[in-house]
Coordinates of C-alpha atoms in Angstrom, one line a residue:
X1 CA 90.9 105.6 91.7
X2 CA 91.8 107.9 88.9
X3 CA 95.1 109.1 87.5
X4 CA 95.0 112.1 89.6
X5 CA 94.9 110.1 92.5
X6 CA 98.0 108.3 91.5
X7 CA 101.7 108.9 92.7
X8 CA 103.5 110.3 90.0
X9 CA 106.7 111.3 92.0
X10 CA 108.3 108.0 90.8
X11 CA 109.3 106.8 87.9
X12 CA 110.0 103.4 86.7
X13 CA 113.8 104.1 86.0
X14 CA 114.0 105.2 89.8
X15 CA 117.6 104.3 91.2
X16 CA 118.2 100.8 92.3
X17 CA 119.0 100.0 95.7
X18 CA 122.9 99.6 97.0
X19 CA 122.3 95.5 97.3
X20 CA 120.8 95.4 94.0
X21 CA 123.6 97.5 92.5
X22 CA 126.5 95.2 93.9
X23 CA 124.1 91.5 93.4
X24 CA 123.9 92.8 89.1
X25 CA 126.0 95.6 87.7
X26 CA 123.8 98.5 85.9
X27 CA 122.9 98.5 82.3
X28 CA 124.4 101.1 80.3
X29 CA 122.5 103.0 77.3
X30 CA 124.6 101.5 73.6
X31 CA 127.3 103.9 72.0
X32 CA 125.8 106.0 69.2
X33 CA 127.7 103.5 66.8
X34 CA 126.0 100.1 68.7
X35 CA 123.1 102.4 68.7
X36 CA 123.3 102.8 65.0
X37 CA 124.2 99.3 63.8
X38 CA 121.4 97.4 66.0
X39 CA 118.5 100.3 64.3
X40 CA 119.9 98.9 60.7
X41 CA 118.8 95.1 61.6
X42 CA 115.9 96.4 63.8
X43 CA 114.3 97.9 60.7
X44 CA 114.1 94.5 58.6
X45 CA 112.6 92.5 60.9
X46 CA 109.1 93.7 60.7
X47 CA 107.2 95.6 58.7
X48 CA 104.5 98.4 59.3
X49 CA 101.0 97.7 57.7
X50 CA 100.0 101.4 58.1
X51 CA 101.2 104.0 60.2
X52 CA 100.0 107.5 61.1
X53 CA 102.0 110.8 62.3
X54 CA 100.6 113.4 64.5
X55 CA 101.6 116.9 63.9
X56 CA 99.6 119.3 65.8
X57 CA 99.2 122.8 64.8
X58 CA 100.6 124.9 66.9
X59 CA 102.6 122.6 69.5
X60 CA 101.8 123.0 73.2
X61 CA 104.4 121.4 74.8
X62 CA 102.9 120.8 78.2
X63 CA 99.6 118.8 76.6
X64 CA 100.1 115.4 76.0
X65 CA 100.3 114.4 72.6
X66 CA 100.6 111.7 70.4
X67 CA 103.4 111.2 68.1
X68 CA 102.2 107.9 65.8
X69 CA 100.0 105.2 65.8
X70 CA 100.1 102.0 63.5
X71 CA 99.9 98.1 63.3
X72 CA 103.1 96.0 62.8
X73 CA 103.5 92.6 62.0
X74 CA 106.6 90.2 62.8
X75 CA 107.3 86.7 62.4
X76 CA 111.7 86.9 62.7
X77 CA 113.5 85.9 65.8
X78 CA 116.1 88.5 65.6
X79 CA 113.2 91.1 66.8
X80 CA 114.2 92.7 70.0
X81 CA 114.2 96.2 71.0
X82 CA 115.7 97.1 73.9
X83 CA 115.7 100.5 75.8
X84 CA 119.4 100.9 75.7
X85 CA 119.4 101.6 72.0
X86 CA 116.7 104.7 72.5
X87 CA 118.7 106.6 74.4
X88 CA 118.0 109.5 72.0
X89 CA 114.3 108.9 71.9
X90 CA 111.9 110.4 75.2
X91 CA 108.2 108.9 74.6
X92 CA 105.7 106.9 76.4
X93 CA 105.0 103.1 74.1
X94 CA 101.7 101.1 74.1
X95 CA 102.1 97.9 72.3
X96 CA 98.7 96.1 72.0
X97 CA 98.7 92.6 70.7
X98 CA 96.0 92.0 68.2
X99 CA 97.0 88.5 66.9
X100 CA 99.9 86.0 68.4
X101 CA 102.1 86.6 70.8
X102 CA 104.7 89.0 71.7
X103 CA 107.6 88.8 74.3
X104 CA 108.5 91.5 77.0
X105 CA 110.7 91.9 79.7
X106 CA 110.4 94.8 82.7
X107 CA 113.4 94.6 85.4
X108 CA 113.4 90.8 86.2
X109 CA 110.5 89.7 85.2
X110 CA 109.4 88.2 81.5
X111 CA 105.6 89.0 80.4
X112 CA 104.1 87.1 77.5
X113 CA 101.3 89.0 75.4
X114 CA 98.1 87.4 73.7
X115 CA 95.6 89.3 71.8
X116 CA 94.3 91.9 73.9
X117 CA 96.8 92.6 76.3
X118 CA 99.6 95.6 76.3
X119 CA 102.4 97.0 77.5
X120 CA 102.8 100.7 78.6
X121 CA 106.8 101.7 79.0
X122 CA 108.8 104.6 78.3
X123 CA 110.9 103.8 75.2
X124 CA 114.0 105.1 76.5
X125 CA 113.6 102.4 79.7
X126 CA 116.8 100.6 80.7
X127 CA 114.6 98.2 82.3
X128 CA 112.5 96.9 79.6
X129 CA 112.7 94.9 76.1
X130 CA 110.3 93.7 73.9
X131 CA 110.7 90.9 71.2
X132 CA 109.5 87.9 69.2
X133 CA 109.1 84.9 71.6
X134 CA 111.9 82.3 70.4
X135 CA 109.2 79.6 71.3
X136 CA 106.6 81.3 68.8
X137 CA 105.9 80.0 65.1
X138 CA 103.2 82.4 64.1
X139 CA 102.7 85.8 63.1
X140 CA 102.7 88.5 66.0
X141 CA 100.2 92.0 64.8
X142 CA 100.4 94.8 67.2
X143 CA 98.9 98.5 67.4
X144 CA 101.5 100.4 68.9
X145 CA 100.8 104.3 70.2
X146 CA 103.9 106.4 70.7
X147 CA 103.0 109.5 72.6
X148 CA 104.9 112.6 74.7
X149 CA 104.1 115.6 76.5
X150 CA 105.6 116.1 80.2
X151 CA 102.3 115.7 81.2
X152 CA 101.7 112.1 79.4
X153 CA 105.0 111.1 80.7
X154 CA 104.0 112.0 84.4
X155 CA 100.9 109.7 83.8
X156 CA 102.6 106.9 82.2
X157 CA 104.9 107.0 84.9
X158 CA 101.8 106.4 87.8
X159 CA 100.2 103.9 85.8
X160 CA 103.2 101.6 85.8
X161 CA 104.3 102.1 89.1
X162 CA 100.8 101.6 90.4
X163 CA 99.6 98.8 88.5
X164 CA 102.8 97.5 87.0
X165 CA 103.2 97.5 83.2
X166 CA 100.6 95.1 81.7
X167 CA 97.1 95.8 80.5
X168 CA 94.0 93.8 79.6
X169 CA 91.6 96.3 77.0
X170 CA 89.2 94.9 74.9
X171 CA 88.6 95.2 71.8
X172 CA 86.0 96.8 71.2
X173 CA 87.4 99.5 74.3
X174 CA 86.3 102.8 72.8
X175 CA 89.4 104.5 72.2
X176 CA 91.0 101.8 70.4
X177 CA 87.7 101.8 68.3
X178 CA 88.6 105.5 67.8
X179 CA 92.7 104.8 66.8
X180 CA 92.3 102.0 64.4
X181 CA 89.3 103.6 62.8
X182 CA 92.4 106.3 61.5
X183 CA 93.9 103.5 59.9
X184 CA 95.4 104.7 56.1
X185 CA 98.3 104.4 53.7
X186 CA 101.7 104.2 55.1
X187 CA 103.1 106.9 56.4
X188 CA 99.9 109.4 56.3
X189 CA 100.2 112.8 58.0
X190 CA 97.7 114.1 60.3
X191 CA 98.0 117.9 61.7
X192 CA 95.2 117.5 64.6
X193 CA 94.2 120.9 66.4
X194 CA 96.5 120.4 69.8
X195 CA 93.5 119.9 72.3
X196 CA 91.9 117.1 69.9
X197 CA 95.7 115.3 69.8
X198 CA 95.8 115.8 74.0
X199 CA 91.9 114.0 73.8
X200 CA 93.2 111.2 72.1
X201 CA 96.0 110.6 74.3
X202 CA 94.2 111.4 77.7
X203 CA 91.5 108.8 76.6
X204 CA 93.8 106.2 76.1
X205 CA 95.4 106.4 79.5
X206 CA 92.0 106.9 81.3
X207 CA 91.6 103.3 79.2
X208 CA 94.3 101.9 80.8
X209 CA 94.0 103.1 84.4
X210 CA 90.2 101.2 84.0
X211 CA 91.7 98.6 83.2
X212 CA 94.2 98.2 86.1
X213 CA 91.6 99.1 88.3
X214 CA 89.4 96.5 87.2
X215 CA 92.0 93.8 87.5
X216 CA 93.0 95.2 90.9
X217 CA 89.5 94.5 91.9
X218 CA 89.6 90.7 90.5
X219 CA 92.8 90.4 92.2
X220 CA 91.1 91.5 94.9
X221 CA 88.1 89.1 94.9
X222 CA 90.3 86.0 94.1
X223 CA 92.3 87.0 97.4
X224 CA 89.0 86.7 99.1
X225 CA 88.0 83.4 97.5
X226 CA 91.7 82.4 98.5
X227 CA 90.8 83.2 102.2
X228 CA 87.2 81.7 102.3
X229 CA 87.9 78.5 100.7
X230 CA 90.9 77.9 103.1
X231 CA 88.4 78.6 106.6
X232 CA 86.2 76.1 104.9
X233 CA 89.0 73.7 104.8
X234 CA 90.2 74.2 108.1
X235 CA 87.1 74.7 110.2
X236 CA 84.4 71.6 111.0
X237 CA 81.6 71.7 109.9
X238 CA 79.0 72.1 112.3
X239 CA 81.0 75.0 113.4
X240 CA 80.7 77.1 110.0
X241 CA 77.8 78.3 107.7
X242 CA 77.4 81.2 105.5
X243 CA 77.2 84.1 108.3
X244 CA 80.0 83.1 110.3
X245 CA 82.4 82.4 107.3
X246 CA 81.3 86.2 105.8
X247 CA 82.0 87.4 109.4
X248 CA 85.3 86.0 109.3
X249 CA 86.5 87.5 106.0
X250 CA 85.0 90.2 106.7
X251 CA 82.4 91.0 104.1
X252 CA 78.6 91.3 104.2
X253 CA 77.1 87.7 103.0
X254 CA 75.5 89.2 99.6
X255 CA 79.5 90.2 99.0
X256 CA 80.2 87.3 99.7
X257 CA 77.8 85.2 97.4
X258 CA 78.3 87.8 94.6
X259 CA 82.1 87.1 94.5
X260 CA 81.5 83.5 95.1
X261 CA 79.1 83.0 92.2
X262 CA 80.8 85.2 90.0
X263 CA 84.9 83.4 90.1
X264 CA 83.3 79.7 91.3
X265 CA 79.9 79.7 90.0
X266 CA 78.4 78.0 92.9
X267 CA 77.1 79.8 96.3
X268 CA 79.5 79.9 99.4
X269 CA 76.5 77.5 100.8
X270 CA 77.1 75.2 98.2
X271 CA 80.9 75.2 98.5
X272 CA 79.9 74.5 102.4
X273 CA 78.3 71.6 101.7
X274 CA 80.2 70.1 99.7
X275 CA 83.4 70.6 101.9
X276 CA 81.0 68.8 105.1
X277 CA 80.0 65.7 102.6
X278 CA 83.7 65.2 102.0
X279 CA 84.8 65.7 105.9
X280 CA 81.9 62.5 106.0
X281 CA 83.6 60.9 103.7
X282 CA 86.6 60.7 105.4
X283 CA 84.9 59.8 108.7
X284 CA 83.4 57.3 106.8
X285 CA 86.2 55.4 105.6
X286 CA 88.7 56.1 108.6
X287 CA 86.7 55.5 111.6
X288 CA 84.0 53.3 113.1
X289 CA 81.6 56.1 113.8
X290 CA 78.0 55.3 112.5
X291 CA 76.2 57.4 110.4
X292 CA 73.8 59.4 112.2
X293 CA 76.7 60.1 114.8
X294 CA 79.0 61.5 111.4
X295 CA 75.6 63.2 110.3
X296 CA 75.7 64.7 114.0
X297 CA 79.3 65.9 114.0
X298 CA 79.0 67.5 110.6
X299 CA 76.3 69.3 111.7
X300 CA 73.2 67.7 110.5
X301 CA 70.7 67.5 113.3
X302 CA 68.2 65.9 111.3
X303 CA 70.1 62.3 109.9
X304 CA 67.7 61.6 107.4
X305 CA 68.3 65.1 105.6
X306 CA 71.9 64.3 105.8
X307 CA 71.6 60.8 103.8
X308 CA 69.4 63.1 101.4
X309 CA 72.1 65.3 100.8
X310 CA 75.0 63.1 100.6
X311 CA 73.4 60.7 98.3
X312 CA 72.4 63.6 96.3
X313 CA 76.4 65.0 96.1
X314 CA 78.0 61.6 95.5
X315 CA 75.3 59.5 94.0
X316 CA 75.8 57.2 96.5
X317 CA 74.2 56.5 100.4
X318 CA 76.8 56.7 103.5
X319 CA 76.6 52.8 103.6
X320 CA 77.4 51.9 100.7
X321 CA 80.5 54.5 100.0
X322 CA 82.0 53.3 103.4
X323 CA 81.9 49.6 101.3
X324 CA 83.1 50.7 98.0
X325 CA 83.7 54.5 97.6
X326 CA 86.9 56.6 97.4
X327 CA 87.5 59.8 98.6
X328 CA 89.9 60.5 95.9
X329 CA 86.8 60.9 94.3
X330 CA 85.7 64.3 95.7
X331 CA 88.6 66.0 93.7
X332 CA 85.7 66.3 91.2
X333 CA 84.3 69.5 93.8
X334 CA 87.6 71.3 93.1
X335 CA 88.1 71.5 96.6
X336 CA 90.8 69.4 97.4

């Protein structure tokens, strides 16, 4: 999916609905005066280890552009900016951690941010506040990229709605290869041509629309673990191999081993196996079956293969784990 493909008709200050309005009352933007007196704290509790301002030559309103970049530092628990002070202020904020952590709320929920996550808002957000965690004791360094442009906005605006406001970039991710590299004395001046400012800006947000992608498809594969692991859990054994479980989450079987050795490390066969020695196990201990008629409900038609196996998974043979064993032992497959 790319940005285009995005809905940009919302935005995330979209009206609440009537039952949230009556279960919390709305926030309202500060006076100019509250406005004013929280900026004159605000400014002592960090400090700015470089910063750069974009002035392109001429301005073309439409394009996005950015407006600064920079890295702050801050280690003060009075830190916290929230959106109803920057009333006066219409820009879209990244905030990328690049050492400790740093605090953020969006609506109701609170996000915490390590080194190499982000947050993508618009600054003037009644929904949204970022701060120093009151849990944290060291330093919190963060590149921040403040940029505008109606067309900017419309894409910041897609990118949270779609994929929410938190995003995972490495690194050594191109474009912010590109932004730090700019990295000078305080408070430099740059007067980009308009269409090398717009690059910058469009880069970064194709960065970030990668990245929610990406995660969407991890989310995505964990949901399909999710599913798969429960049919194992639920289905006998001699019912289920790798085919049929595919065919029931409905993937191919080389989708389904790819996922499967890239979030568990072990084939869905594997996982199979395993989950049909501990069913044994538990046949073993709570019934008087024999062996070979376990071995045969499991699905083994051949019993010798299935002492092979079981001694092989639990370092053990059936006999002697009916005597001595455990099956609180098998939490070691991650399975139960």
């Amino acid at each position: 999916m790319s940005i285009c493909d995005l809905d940009l008709s919302r935005s995330p200050n979209m009206a609440e609905t009537e039952e949230a309005r009556a279960a919390s009352p709305p926030v309202q933007y500060a006076t100019l005066e509250e406005s004013n007196d929280f900026f004159a704290t605000h400014v002592k509790t960090f400090e700015w280890r470089w910063r750069l301002f974009f002035e392109p030559l001429p301005v073309i309103p439409l394009l996005p552009r950015p407006i600064s970049i920079g890295v702050q530092s801050c280690r003060d628990a009075r830190y916290r900016c929230d959106g109803r002070f920057r009333f006066r202020e219409n820009f879209a904020y990244f905030c990328y951690t690049l050492g400790g952590v740093g605090g953020f709320r969006y609506k109701d929920t609170e996000y915490r941010t390590t080194a190499g996550q982000g947050f993508l808002v618009q600054i003037s957000d009644l929904n949204m506040s970022y701060y120093y965690p009151p849990e944290s004791d060291e330093t919190w360094s963060y590149f921040v990229c403040e940029f505008a442009g109606e067309a900017a906005m419309s894409m910041m605006n897609g990118l949270v709605q779609h994929y929410g406001p938190i995003f995972t970039l490495a690194p050594d991710t191109a474009i912010l290869r590109r932004l730090m590299a700019l990295a000078g004395p305080p408070y430099a001046i740059m007067h980009p041509h308009p269409v090398d400012a717009s690059e910058l800006t469009i880069e970064l947000l194709l960065a970030l629309a990668a990245s929610g992608r990406a995660q969407e498809k991890n989310d995505a594969a964990m949901d399909l673990v999710k599913r798969a692991m429960q049919i194992i859990g639920e289905t006998d054994g001699s019912e289920l191999n790798v085919e049929e479980l595919a065919r029931r989450v409905g993937v191919s079987r080389e989708r389904l081993s790819r996922v499967f050795r890239a979030r568990l490390d072990r084939s869905p066969h594997q996982v199979i196996l395993e989950q049909k020695i501990h069913d044994s196990c538990i046949l073993l201990k709570d019934t008087t079956m024999t062996v070979k008629e376990i071995s045969a409900k499991i699905g083994y038609s051949d019993y010798t293969n299935f002492i092979r196996v079981f001694r092989q998974v639990m370092q053990t043979t059936p006999n002697q784990f009916r005597r001595q064993g455990s099956v609180v032992r098998l939490g070691r497959f991650g399975l139960l």
